PDB file of N, CA and C in Angstrom:
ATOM      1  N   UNK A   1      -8.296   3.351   1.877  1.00  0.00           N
ATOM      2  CA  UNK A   1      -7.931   3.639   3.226  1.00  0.00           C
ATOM      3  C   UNK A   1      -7.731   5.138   3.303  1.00  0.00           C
ATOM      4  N   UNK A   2      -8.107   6.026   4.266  1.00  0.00           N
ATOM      5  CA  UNK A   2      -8.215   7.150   4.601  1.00  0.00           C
ATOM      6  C   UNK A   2      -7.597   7.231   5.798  1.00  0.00           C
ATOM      7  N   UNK A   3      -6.691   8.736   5.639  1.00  0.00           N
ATOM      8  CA  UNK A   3      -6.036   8.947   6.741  1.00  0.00           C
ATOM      9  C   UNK A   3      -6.146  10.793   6.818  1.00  0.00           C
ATOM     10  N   UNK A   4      -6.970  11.543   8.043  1.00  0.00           N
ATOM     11  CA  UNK A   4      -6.731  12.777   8.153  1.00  0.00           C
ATOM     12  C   UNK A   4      -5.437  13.255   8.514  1.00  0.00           C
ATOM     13  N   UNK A   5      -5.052  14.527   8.192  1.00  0.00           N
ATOM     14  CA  UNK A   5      -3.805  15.004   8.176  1.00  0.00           C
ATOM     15  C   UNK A   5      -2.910  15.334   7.285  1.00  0.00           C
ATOM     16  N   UNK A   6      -1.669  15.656   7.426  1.00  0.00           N
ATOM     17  CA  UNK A   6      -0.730  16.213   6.592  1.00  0.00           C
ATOM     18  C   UNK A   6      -0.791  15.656   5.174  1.00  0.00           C
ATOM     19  N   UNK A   7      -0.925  14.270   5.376  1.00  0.00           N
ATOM     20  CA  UNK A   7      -1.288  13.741   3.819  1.00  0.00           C
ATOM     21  C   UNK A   7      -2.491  12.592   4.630  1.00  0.00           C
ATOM     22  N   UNK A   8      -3.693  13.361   3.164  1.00  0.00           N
ATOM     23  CA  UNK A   8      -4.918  12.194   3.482  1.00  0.00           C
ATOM     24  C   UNK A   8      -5.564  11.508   2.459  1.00  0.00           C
ATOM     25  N   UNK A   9      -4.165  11.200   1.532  1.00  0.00           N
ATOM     26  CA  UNK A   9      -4.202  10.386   0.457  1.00  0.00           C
ATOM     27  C   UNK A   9      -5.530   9.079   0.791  1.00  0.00           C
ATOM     28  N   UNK A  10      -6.207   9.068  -0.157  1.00  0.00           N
ATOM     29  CA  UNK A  10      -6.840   7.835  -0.051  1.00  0.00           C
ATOM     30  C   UNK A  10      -6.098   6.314  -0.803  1.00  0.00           C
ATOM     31  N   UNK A  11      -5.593   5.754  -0.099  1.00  0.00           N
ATOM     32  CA  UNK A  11      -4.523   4.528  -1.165  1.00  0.00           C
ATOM     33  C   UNK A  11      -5.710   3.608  -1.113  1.00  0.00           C
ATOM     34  N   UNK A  12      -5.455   3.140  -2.341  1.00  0.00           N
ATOM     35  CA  UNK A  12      -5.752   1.587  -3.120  1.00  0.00           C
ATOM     36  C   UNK A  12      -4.897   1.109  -3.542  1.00  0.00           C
ATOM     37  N   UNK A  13      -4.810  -0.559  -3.536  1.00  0.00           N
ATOM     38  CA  UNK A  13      -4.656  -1.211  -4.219  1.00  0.00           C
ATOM     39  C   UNK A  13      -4.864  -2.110  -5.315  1.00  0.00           C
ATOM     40  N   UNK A  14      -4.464  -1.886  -6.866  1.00  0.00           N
ATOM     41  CA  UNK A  14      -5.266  -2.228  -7.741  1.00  0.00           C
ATOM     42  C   UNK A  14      -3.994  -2.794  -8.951  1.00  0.00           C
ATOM     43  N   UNK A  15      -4.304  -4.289  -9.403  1.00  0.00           N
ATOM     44  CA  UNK A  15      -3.421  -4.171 -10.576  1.00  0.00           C
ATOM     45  C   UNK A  15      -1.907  -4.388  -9.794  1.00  0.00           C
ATOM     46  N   UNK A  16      -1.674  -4.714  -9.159  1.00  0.00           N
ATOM     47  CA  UNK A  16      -0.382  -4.936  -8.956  1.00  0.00           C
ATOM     48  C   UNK A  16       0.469  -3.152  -8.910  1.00  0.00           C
ATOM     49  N   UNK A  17      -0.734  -2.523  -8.079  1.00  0.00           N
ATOM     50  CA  UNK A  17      -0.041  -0.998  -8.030  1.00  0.00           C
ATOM     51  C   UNK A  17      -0.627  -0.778  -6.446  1.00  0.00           C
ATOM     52  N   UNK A  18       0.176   0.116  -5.819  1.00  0.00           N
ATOM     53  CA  UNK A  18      -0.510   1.316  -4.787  1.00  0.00           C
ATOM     54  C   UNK A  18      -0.734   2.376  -5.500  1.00  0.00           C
ATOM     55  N   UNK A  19      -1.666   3.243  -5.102  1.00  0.00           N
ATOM     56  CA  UNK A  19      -1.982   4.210  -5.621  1.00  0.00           C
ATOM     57  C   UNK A  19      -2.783   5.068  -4.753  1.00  0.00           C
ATOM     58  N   UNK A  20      -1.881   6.590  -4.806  1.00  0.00           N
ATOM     59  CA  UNK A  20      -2.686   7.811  -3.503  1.00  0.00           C
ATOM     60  C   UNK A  20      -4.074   8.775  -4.497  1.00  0.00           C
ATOM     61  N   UNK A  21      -4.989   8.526  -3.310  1.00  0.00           N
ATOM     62  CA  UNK A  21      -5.639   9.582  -4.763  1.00  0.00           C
ATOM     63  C   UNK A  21      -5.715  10.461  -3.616  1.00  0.00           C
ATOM     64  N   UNK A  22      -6.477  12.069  -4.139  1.00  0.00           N
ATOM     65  CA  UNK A  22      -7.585  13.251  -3.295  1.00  0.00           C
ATOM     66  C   UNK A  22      -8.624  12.937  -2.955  1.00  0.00           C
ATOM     67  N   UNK A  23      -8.537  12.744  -2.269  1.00  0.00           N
ATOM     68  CA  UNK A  23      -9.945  12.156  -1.265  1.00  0.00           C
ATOM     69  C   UNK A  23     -11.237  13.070  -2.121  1.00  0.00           C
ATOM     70  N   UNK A  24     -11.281  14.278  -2.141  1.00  0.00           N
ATOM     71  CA  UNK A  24     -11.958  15.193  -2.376  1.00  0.00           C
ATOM     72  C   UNK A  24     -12.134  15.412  -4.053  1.00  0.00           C
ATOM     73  N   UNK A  25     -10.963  14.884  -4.693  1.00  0.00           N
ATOM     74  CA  UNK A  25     -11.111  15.035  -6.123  1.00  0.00           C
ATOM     75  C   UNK A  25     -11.143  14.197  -7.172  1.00  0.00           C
ATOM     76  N   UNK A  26     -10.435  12.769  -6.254  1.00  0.00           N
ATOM     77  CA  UNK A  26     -10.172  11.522  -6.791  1.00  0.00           C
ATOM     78  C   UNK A  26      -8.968  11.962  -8.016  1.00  0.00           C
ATOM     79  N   UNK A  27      -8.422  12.909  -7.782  1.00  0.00           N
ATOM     80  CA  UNK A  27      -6.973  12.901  -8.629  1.00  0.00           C
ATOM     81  C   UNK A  27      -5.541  11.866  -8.155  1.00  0.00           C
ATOM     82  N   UNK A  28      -4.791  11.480  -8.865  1.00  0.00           N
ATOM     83  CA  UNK A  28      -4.123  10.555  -8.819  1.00  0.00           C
ATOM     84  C   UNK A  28      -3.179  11.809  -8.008  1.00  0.00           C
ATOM     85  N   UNK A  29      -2.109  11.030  -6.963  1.00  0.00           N
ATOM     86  CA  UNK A  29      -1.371  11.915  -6.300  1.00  0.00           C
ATOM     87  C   UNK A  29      -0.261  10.998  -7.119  1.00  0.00           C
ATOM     88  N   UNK A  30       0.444   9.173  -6.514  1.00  0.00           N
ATOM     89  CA  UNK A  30       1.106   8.762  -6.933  1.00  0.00           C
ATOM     90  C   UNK A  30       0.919   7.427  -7.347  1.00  0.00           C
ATOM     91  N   UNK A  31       1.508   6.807  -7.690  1.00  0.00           N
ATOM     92  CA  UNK A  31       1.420   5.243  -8.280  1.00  0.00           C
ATOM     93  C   UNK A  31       2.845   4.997  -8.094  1.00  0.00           C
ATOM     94  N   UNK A  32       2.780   3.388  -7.414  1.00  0.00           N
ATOM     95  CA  UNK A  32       3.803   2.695  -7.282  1.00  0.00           C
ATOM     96  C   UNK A  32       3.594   1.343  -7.713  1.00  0.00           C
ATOM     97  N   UNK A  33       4.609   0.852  -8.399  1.00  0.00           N
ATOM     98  CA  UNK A  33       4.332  -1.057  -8.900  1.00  0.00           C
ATOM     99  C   UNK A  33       5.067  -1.734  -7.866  1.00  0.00           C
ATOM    100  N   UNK A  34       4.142  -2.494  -7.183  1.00  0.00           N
ATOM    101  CA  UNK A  34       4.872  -3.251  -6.506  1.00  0.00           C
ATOM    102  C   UNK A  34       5.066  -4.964  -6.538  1.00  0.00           C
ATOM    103  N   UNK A  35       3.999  -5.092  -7.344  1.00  0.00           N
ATOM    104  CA  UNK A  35       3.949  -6.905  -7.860  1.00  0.00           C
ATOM    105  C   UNK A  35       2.299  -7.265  -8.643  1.00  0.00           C
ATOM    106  N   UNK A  36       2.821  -8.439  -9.699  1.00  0.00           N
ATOM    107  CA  UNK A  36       1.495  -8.403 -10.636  1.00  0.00           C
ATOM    108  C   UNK A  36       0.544  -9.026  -9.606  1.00  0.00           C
ATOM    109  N   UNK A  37      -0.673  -8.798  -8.694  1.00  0.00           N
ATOM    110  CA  UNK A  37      -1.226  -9.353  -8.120  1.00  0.00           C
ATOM    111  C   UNK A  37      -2.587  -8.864  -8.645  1.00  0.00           C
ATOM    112  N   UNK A  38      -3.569 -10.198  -8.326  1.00  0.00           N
ATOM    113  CA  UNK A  38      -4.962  -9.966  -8.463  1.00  0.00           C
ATOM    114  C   UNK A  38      -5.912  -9.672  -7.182  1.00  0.00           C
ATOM    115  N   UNK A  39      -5.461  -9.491  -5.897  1.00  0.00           N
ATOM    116  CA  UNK A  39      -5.350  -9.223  -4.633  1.00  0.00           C
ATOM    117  C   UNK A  39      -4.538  -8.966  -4.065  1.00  0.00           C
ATOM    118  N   UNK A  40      -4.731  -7.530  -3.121  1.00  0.00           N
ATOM    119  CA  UNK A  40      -3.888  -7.044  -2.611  1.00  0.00           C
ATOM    120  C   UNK A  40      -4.352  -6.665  -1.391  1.00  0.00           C
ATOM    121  N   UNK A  41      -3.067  -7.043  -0.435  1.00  0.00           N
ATOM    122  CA  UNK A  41      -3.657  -6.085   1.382  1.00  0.00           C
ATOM    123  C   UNK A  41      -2.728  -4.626   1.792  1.00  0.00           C
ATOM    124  N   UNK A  42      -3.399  -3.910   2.214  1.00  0.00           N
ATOM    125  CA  UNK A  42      -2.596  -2.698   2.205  1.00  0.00           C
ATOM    126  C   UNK A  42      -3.169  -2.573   3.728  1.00  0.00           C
ATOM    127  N   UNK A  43      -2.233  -2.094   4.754  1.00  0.00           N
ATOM    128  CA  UNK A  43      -2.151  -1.439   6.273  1.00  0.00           C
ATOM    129  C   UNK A  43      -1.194  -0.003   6.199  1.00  0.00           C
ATOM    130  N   UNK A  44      -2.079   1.082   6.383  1.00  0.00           N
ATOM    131  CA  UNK A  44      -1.701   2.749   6.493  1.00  0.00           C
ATOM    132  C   UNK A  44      -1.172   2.512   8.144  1.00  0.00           C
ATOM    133  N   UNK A  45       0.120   2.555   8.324  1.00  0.00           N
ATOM    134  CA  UNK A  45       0.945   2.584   9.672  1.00  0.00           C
ATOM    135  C   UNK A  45       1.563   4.106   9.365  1.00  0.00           C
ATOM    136  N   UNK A  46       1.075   5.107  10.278  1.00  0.00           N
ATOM    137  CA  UNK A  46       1.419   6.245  10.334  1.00  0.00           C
ATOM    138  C   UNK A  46       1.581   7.140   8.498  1.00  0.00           C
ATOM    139  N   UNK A  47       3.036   7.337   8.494  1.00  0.00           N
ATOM    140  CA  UNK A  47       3.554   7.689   7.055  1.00  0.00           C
ATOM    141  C   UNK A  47       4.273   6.663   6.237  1.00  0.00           C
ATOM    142  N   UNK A  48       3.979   5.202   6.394  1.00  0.00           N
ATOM    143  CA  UNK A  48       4.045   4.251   5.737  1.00  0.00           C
ATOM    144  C   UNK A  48       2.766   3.757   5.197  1.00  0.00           C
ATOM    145  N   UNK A  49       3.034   2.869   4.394  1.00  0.00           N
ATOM    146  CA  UNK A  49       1.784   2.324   3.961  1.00  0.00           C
ATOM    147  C   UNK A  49       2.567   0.857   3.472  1.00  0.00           C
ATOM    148  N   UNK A  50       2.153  -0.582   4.130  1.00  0.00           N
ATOM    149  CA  UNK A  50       2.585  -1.840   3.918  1.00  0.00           C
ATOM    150  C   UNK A  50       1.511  -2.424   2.915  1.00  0.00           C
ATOM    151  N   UNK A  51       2.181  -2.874   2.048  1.00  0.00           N
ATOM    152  CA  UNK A  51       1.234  -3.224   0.988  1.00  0.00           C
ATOM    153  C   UNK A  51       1.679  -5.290   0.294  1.00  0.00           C
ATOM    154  N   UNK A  52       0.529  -6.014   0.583  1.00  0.00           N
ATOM    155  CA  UNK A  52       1.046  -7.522   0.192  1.00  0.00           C
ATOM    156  C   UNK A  52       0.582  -7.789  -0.647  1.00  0.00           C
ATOM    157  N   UNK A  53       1.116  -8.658  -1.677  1.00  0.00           N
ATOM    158  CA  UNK A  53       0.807  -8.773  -3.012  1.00  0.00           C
ATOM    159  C   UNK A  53       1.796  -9.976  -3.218  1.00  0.00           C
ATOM    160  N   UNK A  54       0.997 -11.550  -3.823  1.00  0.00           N
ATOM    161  CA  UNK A  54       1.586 -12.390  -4.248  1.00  0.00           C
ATOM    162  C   UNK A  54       2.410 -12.909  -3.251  1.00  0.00           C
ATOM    163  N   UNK A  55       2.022 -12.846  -1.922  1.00  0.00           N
ATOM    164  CA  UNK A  55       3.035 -13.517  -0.495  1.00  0.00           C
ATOM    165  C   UNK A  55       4.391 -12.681  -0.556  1.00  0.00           C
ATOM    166  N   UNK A  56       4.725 -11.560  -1.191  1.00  0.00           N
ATOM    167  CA  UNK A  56       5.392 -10.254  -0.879  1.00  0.00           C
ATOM    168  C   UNK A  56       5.104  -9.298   0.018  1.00  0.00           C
ATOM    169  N   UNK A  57       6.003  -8.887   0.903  1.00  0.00           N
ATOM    170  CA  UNK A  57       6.088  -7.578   1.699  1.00  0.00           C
ATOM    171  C   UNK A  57       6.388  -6.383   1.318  1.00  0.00           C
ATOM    172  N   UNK A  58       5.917  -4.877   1.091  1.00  0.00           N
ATOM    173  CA  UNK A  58       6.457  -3.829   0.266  1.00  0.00           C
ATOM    174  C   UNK A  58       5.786  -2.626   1.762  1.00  0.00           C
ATOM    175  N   UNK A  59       6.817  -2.010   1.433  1.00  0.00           N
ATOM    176  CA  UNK A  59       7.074  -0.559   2.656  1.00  0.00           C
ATOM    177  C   UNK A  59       7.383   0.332   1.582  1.00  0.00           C
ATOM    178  N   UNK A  60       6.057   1.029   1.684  1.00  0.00           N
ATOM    179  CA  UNK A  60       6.201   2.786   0.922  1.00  0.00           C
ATOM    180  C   UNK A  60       5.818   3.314   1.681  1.00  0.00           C
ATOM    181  N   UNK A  61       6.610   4.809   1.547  1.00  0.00           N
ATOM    182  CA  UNK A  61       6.453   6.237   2.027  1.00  0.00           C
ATOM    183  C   UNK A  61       4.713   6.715   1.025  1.00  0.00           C
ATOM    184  N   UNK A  62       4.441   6.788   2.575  1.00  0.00           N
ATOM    185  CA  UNK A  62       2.808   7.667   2.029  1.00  0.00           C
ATOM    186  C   UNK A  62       2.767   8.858   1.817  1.00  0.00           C
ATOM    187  N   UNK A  63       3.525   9.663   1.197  1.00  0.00           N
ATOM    188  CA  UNK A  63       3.479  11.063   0.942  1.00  0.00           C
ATOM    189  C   UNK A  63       3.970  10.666  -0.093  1.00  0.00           C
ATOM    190  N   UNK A  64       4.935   9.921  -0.994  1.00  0.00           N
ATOM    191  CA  UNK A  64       5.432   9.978  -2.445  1.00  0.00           C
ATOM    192  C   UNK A  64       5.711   8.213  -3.054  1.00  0.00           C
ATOM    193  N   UNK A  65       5.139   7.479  -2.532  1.00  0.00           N
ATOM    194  CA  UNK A  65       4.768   5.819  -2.869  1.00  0.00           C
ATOM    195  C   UNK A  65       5.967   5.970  -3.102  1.00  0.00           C
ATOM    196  N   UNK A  66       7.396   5.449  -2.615  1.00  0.00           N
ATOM    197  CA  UNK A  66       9.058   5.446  -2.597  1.00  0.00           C
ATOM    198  C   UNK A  66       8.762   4.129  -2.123  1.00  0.00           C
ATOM    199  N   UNK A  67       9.355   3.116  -2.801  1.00  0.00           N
ATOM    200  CA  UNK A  67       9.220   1.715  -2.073  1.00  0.00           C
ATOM    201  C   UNK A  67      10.280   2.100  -0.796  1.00  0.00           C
ATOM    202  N   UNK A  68      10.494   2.048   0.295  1.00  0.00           N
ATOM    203  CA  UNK A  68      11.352   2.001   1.448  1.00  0.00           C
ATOM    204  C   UNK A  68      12.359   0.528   1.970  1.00  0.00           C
ATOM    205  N   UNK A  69      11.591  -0.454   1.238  1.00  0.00           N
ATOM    206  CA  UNK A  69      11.986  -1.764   2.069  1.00  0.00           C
ATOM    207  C   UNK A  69      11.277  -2.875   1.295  1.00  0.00           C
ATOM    208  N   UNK A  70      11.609  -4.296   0.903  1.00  0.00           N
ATOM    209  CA  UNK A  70      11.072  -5.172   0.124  1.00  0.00           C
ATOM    210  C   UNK A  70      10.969  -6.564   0.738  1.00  0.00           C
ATOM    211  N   UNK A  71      10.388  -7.338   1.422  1.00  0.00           N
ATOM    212  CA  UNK A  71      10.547  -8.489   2.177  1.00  0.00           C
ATOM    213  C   UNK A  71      10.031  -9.534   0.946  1.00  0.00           C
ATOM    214  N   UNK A  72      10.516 -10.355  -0.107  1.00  0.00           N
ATOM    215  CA  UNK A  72       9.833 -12.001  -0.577  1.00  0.00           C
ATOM    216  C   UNK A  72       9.143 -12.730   0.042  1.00  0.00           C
ATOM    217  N   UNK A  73       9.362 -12.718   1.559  1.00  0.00           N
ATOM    218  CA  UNK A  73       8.980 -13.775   2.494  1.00  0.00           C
ATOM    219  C   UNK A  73       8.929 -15.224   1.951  1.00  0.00           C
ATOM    220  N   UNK A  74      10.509 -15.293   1.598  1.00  0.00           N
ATOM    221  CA  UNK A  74      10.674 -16.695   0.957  1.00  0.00           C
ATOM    222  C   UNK A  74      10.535 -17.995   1.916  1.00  0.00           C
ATOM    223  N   UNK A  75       9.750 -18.824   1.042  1.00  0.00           N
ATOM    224  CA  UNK A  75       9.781 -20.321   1.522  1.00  0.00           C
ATOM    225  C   UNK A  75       7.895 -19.834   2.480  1.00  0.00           C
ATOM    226  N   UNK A  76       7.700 -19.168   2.185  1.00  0.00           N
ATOM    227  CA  UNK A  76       6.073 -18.578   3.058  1.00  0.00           C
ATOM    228  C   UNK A  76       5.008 -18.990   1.690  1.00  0.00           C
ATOM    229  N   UNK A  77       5.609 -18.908   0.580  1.00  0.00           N
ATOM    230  CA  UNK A  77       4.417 -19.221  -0.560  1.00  0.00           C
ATOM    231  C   UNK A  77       3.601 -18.237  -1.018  1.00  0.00           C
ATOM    232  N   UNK A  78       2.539 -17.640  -1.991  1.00  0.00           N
ATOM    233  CA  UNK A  78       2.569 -16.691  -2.139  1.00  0.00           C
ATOM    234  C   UNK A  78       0.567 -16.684  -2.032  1.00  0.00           C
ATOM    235  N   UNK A  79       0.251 -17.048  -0.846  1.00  0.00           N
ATOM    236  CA  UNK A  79      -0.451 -16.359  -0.219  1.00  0.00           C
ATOM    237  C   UNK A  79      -1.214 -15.076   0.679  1.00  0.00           C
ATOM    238  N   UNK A  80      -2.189 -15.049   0.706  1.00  0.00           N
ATOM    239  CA  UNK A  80      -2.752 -13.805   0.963  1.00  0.00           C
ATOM    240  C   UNK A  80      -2.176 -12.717   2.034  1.00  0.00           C
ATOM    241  N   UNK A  81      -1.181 -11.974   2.643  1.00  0.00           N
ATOM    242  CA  UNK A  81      -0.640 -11.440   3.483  1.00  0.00           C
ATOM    243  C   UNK A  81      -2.054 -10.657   4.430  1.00  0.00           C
ATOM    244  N   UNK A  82      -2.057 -10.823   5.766  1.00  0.00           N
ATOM    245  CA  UNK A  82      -3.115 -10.326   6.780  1.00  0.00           C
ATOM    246  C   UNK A  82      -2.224  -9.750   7.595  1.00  0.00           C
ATOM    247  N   UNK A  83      -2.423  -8.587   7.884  1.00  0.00           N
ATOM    248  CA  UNK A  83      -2.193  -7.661   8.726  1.00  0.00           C
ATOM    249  C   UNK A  83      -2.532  -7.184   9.768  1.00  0.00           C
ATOM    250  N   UNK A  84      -2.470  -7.528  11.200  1.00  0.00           N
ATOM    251  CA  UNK A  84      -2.603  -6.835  12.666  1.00  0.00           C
ATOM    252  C   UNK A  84      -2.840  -5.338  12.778  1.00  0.00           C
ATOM    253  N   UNK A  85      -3.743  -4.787  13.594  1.00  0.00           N
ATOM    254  CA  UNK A  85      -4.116  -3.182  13.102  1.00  0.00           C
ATOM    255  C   UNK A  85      -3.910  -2.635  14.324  1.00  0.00           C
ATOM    256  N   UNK A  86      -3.124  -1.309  14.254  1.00  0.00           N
ATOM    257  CA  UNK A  86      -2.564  -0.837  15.379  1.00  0.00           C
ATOM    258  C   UNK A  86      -3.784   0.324  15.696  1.00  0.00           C
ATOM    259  N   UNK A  87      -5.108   0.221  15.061  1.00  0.00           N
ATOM    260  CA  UNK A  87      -6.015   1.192  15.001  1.00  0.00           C
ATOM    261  C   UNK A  87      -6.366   2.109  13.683  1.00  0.00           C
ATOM    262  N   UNK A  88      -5.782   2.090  13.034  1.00  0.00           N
ATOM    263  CA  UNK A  88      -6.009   2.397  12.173  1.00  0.00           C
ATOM    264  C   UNK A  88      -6.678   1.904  10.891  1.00  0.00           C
ATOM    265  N   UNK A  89      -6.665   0.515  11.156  1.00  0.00           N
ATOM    266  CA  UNK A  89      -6.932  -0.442  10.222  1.00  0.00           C
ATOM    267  C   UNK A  89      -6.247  -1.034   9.126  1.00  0.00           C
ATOM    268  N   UNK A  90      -6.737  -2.273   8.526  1.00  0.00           N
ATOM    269  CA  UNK A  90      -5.812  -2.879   7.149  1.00  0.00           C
ATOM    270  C   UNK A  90      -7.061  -3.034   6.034  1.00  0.00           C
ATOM    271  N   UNK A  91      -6.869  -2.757   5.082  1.00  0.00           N
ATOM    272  CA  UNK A  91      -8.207  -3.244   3.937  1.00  0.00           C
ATOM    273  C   UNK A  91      -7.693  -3.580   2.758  1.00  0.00           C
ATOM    274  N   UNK A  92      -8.476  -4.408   1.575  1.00  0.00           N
ATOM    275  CA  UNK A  92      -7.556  -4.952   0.711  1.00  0.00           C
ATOM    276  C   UNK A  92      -8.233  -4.658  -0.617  1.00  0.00           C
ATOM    277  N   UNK A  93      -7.353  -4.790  -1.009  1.00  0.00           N
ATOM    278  CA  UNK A  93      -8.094  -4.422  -3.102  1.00  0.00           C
ATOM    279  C   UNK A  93      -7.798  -5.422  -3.942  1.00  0.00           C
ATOM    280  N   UNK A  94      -8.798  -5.486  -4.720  1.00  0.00           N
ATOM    281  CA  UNK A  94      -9.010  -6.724  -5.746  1.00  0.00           C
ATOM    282  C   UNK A  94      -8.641  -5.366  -7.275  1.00  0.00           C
ATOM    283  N   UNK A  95      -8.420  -6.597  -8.202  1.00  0.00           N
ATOM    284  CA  UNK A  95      -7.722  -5.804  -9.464  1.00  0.00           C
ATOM    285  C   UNK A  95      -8.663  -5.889  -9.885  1.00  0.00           C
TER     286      UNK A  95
END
């Protein structure tokens, strides 16, 4: 996922990680663990980035992958999380 501007980290999800790279250099900016998943959905909402993994909810800061907020979404099961796009879009990564 690509975002122009102040930060235009390209995030993936891979491995039960987020991860910002340089668009331009493919250097690692940050890595965050957020759950062992073999699929993952990630939605870039402004300077967040919502990332689902294993029927988990995870809110990181897109300038330094800081988890912000952690939802289980218990008793939901740990299916694929789909995301509504405010325009910007949602896309997902396989490990």
């Amino acid at each position: 996922m690509r975002r122009r501007g102040a930060d235009d980290s390209l995030i993936i999800g891979i491995g039960g990680f987020v991860v910002a790279l340089d668009p331009g250099t493919g250097e690692e900016r940050w890595r965050t663990k957020v759950k062992g998943a073999t699929f993952m959905t990630l939605s870039r909402e402004g300077e967040r980035v919502l990332a689902g993994a294993n029927g988990e909810l995870f809110c990181l800061d897109a300038s330094n992958g800081e988890i912000l907020w952690h939802n289980p979404l218990k008793g939901l099961g740990r299916s694929l999380i789909s995301f509504g796009s405010s325009g910007e879009g949602a896309v997902a990564g396989a490990a």
